[in-house]
CSV table of C-alpha atoms in Angstrom, one decimal:
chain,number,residue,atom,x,y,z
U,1,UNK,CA,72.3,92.0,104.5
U,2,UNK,CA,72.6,94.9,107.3
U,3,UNK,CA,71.6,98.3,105.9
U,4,UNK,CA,75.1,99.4,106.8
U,5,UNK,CA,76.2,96.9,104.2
U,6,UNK,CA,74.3,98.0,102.3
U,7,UNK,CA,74.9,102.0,102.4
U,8,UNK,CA,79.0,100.6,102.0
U,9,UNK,CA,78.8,98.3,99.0
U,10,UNK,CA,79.0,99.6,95.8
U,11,UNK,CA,76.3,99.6,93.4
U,12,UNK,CA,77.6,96.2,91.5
U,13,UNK,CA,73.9,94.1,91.6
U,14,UNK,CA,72.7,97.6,89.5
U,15,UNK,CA,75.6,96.8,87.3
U,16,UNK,CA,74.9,93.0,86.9
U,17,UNK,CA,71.0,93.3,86.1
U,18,UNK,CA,71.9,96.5,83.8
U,19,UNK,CA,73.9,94.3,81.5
U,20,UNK,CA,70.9,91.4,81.7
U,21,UNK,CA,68.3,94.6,80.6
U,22,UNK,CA,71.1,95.3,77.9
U,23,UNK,CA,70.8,91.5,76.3
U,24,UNK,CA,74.3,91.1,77.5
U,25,UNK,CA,73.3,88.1,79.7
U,26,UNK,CA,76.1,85.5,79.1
U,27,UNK,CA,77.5,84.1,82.4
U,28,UNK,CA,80.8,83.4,83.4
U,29,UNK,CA,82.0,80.0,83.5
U,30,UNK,CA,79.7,77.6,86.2
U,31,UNK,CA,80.3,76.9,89.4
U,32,UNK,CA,84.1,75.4,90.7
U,33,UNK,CA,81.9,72.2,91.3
U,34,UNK,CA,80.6,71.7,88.1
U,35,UNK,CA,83.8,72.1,86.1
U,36,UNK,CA,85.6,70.1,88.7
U,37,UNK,CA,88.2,72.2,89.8
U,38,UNK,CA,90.9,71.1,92.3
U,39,UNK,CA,91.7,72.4,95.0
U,40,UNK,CA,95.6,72.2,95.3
U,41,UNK,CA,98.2,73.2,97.7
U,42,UNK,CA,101.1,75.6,95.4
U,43,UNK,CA,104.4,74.8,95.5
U,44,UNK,CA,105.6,75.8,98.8
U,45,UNK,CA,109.3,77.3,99.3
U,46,UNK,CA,110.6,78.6,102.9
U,47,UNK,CA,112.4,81.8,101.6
U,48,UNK,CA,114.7,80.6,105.0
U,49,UNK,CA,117.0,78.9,102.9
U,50,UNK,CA,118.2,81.7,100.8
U,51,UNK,CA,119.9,82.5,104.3
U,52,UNK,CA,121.1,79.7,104.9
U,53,UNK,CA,125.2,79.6,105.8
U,54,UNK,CA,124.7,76.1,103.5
U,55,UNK,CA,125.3,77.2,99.8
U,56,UNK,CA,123.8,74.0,98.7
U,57,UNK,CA,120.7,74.9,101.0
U,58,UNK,CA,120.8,78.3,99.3
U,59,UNK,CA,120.7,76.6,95.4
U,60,UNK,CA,118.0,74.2,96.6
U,61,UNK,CA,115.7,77.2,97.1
U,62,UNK,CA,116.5,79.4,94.9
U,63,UNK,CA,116.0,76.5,92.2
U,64,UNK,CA,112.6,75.8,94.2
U,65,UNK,CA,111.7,79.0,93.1
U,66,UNK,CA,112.8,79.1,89.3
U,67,UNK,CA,111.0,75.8,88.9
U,68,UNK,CA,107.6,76.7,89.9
U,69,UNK,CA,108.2,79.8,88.8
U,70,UNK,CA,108.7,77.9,85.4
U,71,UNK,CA,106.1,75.1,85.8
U,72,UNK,CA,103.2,77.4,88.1
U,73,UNK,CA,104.0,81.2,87.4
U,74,UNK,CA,102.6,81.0,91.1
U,75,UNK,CA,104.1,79.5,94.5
U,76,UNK,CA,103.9,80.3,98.5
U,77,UNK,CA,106.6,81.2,100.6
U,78,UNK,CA,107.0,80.8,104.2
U,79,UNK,CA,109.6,82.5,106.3
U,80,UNK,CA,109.1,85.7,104.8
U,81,UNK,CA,109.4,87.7,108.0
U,82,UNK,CA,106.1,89.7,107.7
U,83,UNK,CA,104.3,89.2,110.9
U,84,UNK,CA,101.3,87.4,111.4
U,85,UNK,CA,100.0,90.7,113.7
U,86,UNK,CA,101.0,93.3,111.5
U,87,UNK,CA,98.9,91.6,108.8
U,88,UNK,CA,95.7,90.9,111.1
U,89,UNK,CA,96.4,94.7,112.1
U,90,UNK,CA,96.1,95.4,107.9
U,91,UNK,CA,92.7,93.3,108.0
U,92,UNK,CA,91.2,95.0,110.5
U,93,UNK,CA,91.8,98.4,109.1
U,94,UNK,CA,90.8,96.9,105.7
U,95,UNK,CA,87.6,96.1,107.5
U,96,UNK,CA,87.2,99.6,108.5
U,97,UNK,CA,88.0,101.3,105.6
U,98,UNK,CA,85.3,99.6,103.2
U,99,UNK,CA,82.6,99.7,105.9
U,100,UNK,CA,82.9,103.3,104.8
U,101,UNK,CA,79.9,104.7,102.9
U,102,UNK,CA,80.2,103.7,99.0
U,103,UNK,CA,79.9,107.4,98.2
U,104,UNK,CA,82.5,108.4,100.6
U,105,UNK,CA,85.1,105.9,99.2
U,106,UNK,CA,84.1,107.0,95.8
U,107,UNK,CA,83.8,110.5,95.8
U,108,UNK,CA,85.7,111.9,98.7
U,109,UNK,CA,89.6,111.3,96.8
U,110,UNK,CA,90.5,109.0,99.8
U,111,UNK,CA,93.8,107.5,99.0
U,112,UNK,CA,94.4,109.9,96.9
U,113,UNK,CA,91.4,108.7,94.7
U,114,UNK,CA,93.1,105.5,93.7
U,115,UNK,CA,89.1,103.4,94.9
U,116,UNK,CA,87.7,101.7,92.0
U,117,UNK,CA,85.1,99.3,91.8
U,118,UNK,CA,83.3,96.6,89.3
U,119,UNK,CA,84.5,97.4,86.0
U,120,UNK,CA,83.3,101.0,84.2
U,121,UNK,CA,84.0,99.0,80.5
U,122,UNK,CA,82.2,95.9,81.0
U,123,UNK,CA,79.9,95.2,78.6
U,124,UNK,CA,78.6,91.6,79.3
U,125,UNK,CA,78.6,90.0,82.8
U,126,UNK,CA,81.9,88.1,81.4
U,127,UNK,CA,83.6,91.2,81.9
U,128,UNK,CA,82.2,92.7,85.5
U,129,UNK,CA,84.2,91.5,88.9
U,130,UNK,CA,82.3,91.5,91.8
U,131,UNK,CA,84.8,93.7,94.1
U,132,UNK,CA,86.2,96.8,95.4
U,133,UNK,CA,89.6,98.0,95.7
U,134,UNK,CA,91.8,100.8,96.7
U,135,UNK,CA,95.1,100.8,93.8
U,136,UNK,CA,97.4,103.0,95.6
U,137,UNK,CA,101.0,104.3,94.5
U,138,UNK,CA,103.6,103.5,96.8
U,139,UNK,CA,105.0,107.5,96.2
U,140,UNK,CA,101.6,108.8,97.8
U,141,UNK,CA,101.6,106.9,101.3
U,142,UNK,CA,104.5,108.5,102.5
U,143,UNK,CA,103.5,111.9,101.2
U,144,UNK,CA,101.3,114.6,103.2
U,145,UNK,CA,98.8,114.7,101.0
U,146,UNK,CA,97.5,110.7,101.4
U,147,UNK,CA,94.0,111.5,102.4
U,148,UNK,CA,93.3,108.8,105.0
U,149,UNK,CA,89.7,110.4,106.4
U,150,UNK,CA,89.1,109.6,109.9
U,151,UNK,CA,91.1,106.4,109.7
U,152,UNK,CA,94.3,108.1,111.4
U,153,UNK,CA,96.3,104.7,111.6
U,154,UNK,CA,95.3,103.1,107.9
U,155,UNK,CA,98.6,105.7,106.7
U,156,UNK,CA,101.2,103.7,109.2
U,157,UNK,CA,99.9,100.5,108.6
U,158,UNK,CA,99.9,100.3,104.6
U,159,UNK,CA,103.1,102.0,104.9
U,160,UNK,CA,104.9,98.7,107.2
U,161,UNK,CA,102.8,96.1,105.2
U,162,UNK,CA,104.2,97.8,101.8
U,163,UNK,CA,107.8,97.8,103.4
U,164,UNK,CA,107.8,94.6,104.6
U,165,UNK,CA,106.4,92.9,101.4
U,166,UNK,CA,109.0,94.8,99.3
U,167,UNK,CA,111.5,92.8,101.4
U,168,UNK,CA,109.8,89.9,100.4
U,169,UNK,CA,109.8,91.0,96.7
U,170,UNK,CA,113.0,92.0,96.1
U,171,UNK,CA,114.4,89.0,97.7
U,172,UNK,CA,112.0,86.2,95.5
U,173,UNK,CA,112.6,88.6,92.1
U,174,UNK,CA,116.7,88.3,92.6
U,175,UNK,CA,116.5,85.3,93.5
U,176,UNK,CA,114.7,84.5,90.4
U,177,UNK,CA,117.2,87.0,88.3
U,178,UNK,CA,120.4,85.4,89.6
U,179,UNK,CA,119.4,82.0,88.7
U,180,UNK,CA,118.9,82.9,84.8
U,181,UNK,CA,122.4,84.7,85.2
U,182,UNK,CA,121.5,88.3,86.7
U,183,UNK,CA,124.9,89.5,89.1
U,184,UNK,CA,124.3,89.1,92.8
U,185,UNK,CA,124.0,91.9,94.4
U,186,UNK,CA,122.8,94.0,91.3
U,187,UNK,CA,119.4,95.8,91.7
U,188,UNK,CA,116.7,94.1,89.9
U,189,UNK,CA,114.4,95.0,88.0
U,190,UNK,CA,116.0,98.0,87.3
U,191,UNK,CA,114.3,101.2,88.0
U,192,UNK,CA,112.2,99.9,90.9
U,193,UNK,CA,112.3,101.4,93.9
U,194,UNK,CA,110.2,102.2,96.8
U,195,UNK,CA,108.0,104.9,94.8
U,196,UNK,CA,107.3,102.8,91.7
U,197,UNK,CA,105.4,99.8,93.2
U,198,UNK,CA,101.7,99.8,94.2
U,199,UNK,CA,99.8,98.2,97.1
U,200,UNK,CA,96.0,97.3,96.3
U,201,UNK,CA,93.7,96.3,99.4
U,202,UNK,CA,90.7,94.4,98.0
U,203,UNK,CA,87.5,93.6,99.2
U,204,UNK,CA,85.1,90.9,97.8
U,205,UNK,CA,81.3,91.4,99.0
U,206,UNK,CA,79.2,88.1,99.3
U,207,UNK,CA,77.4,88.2,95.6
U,208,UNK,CA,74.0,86.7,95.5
U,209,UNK,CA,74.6,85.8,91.6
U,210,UNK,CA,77.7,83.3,92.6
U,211,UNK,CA,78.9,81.2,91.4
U,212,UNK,CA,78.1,82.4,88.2
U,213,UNK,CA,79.9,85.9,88.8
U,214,UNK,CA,83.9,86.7,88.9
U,215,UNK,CA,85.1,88.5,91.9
U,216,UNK,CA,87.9,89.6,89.8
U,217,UNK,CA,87.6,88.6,86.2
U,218,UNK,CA,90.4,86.6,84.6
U,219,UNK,CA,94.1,88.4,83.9
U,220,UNK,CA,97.7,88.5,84.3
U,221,UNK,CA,99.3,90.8,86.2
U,222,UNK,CA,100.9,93.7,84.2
U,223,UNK,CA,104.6,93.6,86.9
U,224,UNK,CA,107.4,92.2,87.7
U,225,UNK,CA,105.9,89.8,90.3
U,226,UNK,CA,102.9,90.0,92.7
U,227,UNK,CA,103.2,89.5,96.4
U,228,UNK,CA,99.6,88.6,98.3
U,229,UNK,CA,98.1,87.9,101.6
U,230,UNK,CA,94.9,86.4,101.5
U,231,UNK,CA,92.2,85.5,104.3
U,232,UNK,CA,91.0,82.0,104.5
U,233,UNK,CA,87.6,82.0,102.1
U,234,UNK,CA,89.4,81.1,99.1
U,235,UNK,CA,88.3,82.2,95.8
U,236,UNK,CA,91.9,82.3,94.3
U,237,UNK,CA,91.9,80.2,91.2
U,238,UNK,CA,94.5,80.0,88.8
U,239,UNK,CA,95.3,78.1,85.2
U,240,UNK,CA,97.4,75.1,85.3
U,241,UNK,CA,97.9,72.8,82.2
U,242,UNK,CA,94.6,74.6,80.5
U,243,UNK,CA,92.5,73.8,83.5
U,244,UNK,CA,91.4,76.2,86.5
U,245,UNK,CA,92.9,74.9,89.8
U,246,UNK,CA,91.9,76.6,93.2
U,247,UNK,CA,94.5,77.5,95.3
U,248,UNK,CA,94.1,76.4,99.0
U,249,UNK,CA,94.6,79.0,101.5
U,250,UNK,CA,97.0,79.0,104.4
U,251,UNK,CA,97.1,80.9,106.7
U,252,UNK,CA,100.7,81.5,107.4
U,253,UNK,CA,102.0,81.7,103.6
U,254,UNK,CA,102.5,84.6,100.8
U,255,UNK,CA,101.9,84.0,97.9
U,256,UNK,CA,103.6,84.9,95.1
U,257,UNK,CA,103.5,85.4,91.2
U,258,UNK,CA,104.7,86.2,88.2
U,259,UNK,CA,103.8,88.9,86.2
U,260,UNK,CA,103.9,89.9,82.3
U,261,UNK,CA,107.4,92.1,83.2
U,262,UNK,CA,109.6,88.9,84.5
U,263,UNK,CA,107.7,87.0,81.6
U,264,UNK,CA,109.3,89.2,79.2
U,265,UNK,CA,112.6,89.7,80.6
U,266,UNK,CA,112.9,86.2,81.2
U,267,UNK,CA,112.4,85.2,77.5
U,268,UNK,CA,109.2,83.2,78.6
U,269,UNK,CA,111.3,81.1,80.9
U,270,UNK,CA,109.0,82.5,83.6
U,271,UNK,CA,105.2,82.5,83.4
U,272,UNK,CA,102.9,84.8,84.0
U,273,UNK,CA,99.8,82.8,84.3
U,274,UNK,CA,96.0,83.8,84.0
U,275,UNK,CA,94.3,84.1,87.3
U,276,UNK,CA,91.1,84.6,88.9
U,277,UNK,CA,88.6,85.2,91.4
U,278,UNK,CA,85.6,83.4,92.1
U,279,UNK,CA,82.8,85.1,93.7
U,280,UNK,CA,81.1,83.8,97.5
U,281,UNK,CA,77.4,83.5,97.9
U,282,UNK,CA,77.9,83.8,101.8
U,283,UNK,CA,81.0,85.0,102.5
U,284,UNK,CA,82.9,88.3,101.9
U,285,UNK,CA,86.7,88.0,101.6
U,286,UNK,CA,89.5,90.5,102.1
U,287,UNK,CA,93.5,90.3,100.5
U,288,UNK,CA,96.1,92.5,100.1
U,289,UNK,CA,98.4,92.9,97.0
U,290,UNK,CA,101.9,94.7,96.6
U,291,UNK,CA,102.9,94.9,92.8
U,292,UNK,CA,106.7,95.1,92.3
U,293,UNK,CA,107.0,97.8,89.5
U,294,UNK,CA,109.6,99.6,87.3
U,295,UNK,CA,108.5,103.6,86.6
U,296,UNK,CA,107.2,104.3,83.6
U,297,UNK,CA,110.1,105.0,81.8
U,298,UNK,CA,112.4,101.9,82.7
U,299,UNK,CA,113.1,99.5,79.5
U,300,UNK,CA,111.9,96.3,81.1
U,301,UNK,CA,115.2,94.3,79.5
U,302,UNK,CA,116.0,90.6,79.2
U,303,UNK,CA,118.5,88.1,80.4
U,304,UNK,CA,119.9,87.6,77.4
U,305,UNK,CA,119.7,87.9,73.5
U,306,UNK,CA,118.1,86.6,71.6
U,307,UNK,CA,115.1,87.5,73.2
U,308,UNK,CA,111.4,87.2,71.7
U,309,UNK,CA,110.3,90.8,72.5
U,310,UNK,CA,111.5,94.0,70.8
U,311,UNK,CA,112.2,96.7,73.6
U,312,UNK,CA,109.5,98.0,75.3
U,313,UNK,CA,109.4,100.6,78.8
U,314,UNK,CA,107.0,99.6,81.3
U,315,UNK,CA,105.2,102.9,80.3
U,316,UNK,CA,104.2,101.7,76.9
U,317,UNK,CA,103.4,98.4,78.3
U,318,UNK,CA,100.7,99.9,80.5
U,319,UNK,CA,99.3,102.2,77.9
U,320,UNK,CA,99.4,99.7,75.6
U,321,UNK,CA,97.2,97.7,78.0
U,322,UNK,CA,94.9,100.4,78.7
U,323,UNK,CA,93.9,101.3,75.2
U,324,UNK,CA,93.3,97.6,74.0
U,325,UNK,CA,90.9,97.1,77.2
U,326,UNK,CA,89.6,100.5,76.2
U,327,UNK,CA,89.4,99.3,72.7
U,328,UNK,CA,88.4,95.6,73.0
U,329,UNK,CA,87.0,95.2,76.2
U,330,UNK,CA,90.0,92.8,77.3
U,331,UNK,CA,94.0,93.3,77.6
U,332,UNK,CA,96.0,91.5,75.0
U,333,UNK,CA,99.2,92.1,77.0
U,334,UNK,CA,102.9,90.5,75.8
U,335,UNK,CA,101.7,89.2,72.1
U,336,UNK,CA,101.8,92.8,71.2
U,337,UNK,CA,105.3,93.5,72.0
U,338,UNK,CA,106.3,89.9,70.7
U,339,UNK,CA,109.3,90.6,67.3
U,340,UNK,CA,108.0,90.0,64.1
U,341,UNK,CA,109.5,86.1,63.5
U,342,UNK,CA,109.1,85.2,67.0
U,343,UNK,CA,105.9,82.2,67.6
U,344,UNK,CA,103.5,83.0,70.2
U,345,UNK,CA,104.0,79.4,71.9
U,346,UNK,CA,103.6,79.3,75.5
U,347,UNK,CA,102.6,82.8,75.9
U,348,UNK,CA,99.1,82.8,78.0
């Protein structure tokens, strides 16, 4: 690997052979190959037909989308209007922005310090994702103070993908509300707006320990829904009736999926559904994320009563996350906000 490579990746190989020193020297599941893992195309829905002057055009994809969203908790969506330059543009800055020197992304509070890398709790190899990111609030782009470094045009160019994804968003997530009897036209989710939701830009360096290593360990997403561009190395994988599938990239596709939020509101009509990266031996890979978000103080709802959760905000929700990884090593998520009587069927 080229010494710049080597001056920009983080120190994650330190991290994997500390936890081998520390006895901790369990590996992640084997290789996509040796647990014979699919690779699968996801449902695919052209968001074109929510515009269509055809209301029975219109139903058929909005009930496209409730299905998977029902069946998957993940789907792709073509006709989403985000342009295939704009995005290339967001790669190459991407590119740029991680080829950075590991202690300037670290220590030098660009993007408003929101880098992170590995995982600072792992304590077995089970628990350490071979990536970098940059977790950035919506609310600081825009403002003055988004310390962008020398890259003058990262600021612009996060700021048009976020916009242009929260199209997308809003238009799959009322979709979704209207067809489990939210009002059209209504805002949903409530108390989402432009400075609420977060756009993460992740890099995945080639990790001489794959396949045995996560890129990104596996989760839900703690949101409403997930938006995400990915490049074509794959990697994605994703838990379909108790078995990993890999998700086959495309090149001109979102895709799209639901979080713990919707799950919730939806009285576990939606899913959100445990996901995960695999790591490359050879191959670094790049994707963007925009998580669609309430502020912290929003009561994430439901469609209806009786619903399985007592009321929660989307504040407690996270810091109810954070202390159980801080606690436990991993997040427990929606069982903890489930009502006394209510079964935990279904629930990932």
């Amino acid at each position: 690997m080229p010494a710049l490579a080597d001056q920009a990746d983080p120190p994650l190989a330190d991290s994997y052979r500390a936890l081998l020193r520390a006895g901790n020297c369990i590996a992640p599941a084997p290789a996509t190959e040796s647990l014979g893992v699919l690779e699968q195309d996801l449902p695919m829905i052209d968001l074109q037909g929510l515009a269509s002057g055809d209301a029975r055009e219109r139903k058929a994809c909005a009930d496209a989308m409730a299905r998977a969203a029902s069946e998957w908790g993940f789907f792709q969506v073509t006709g989403h209007g985000v342009g295939r330059e704009l995005l290339e543009e967001m790669r190459r800055e991407q590119v740029r922005l991680f080829r950075l020197p590991f202690d300037a992304k670290e220590k030098a509070g660009l993007l408003n310090g929101s880098y992170r890398w590995g995982n600072p709790t792992a304590t077995s190899l089970r628990q350490l994702s071979w990536s970098e990111a940059f977790h950035v609030p919506l609310a600081s782009i825009s403002g003055e103070d988004c310390d962008c470094g020398k890259l003058c045009s990262l600021r612009g160019v996060m700021q048009e993908v976020a916009d242009a994804m929260s199209r997308v968003a809003d238009t799959v997530a009322g979709a979704l509300a209207e067809s489990l009897g939210h009002r059209a036209g209504s805002a949903f989710p409530a108390g989402c707006d432009g400075t609420t939701c977060f756009l993460r830009l992740n890099r995945y360096p080639a990790c001489p320990f794959a396949p045995d290593t996560f890129g990104l360990v596996p989760h839900t997403d703690s949101d409403f829904l997930t938006i995400l561009c990915q490049d074509q190395v794959g990697g994605l994988q994703l838990m379909k009736d108790s078995r990993w599938v890999a998700v086959k990239p495309r090149a001109d596709a979102l895709i799209v999926n639901i979080g713990d939020l919707f799950q919730a509101w939806s009285n576990n009509r939606y899913k959100s559904v445990e996901h995960k990266v695999v790591a490359n031996s050879k191959a670094e890979r790049f994707s963007v994320a925009y998580f669609l978000c309430p502020s912290y103080d929003s009561p994430v709802g439901t469609c209806g009563q009786p619903s399985p959760y007592r009321p929660f905000t989307f504040g407690e929700y996270r810091s109810r996350v954070q202390d159980d990884v801080k606690r436990t090593g991993k997040k427990i998520g929606l069982p903890n906000f489930l009502k006394p009587s209510t079964p935990v069927d279904g629930l990932k």
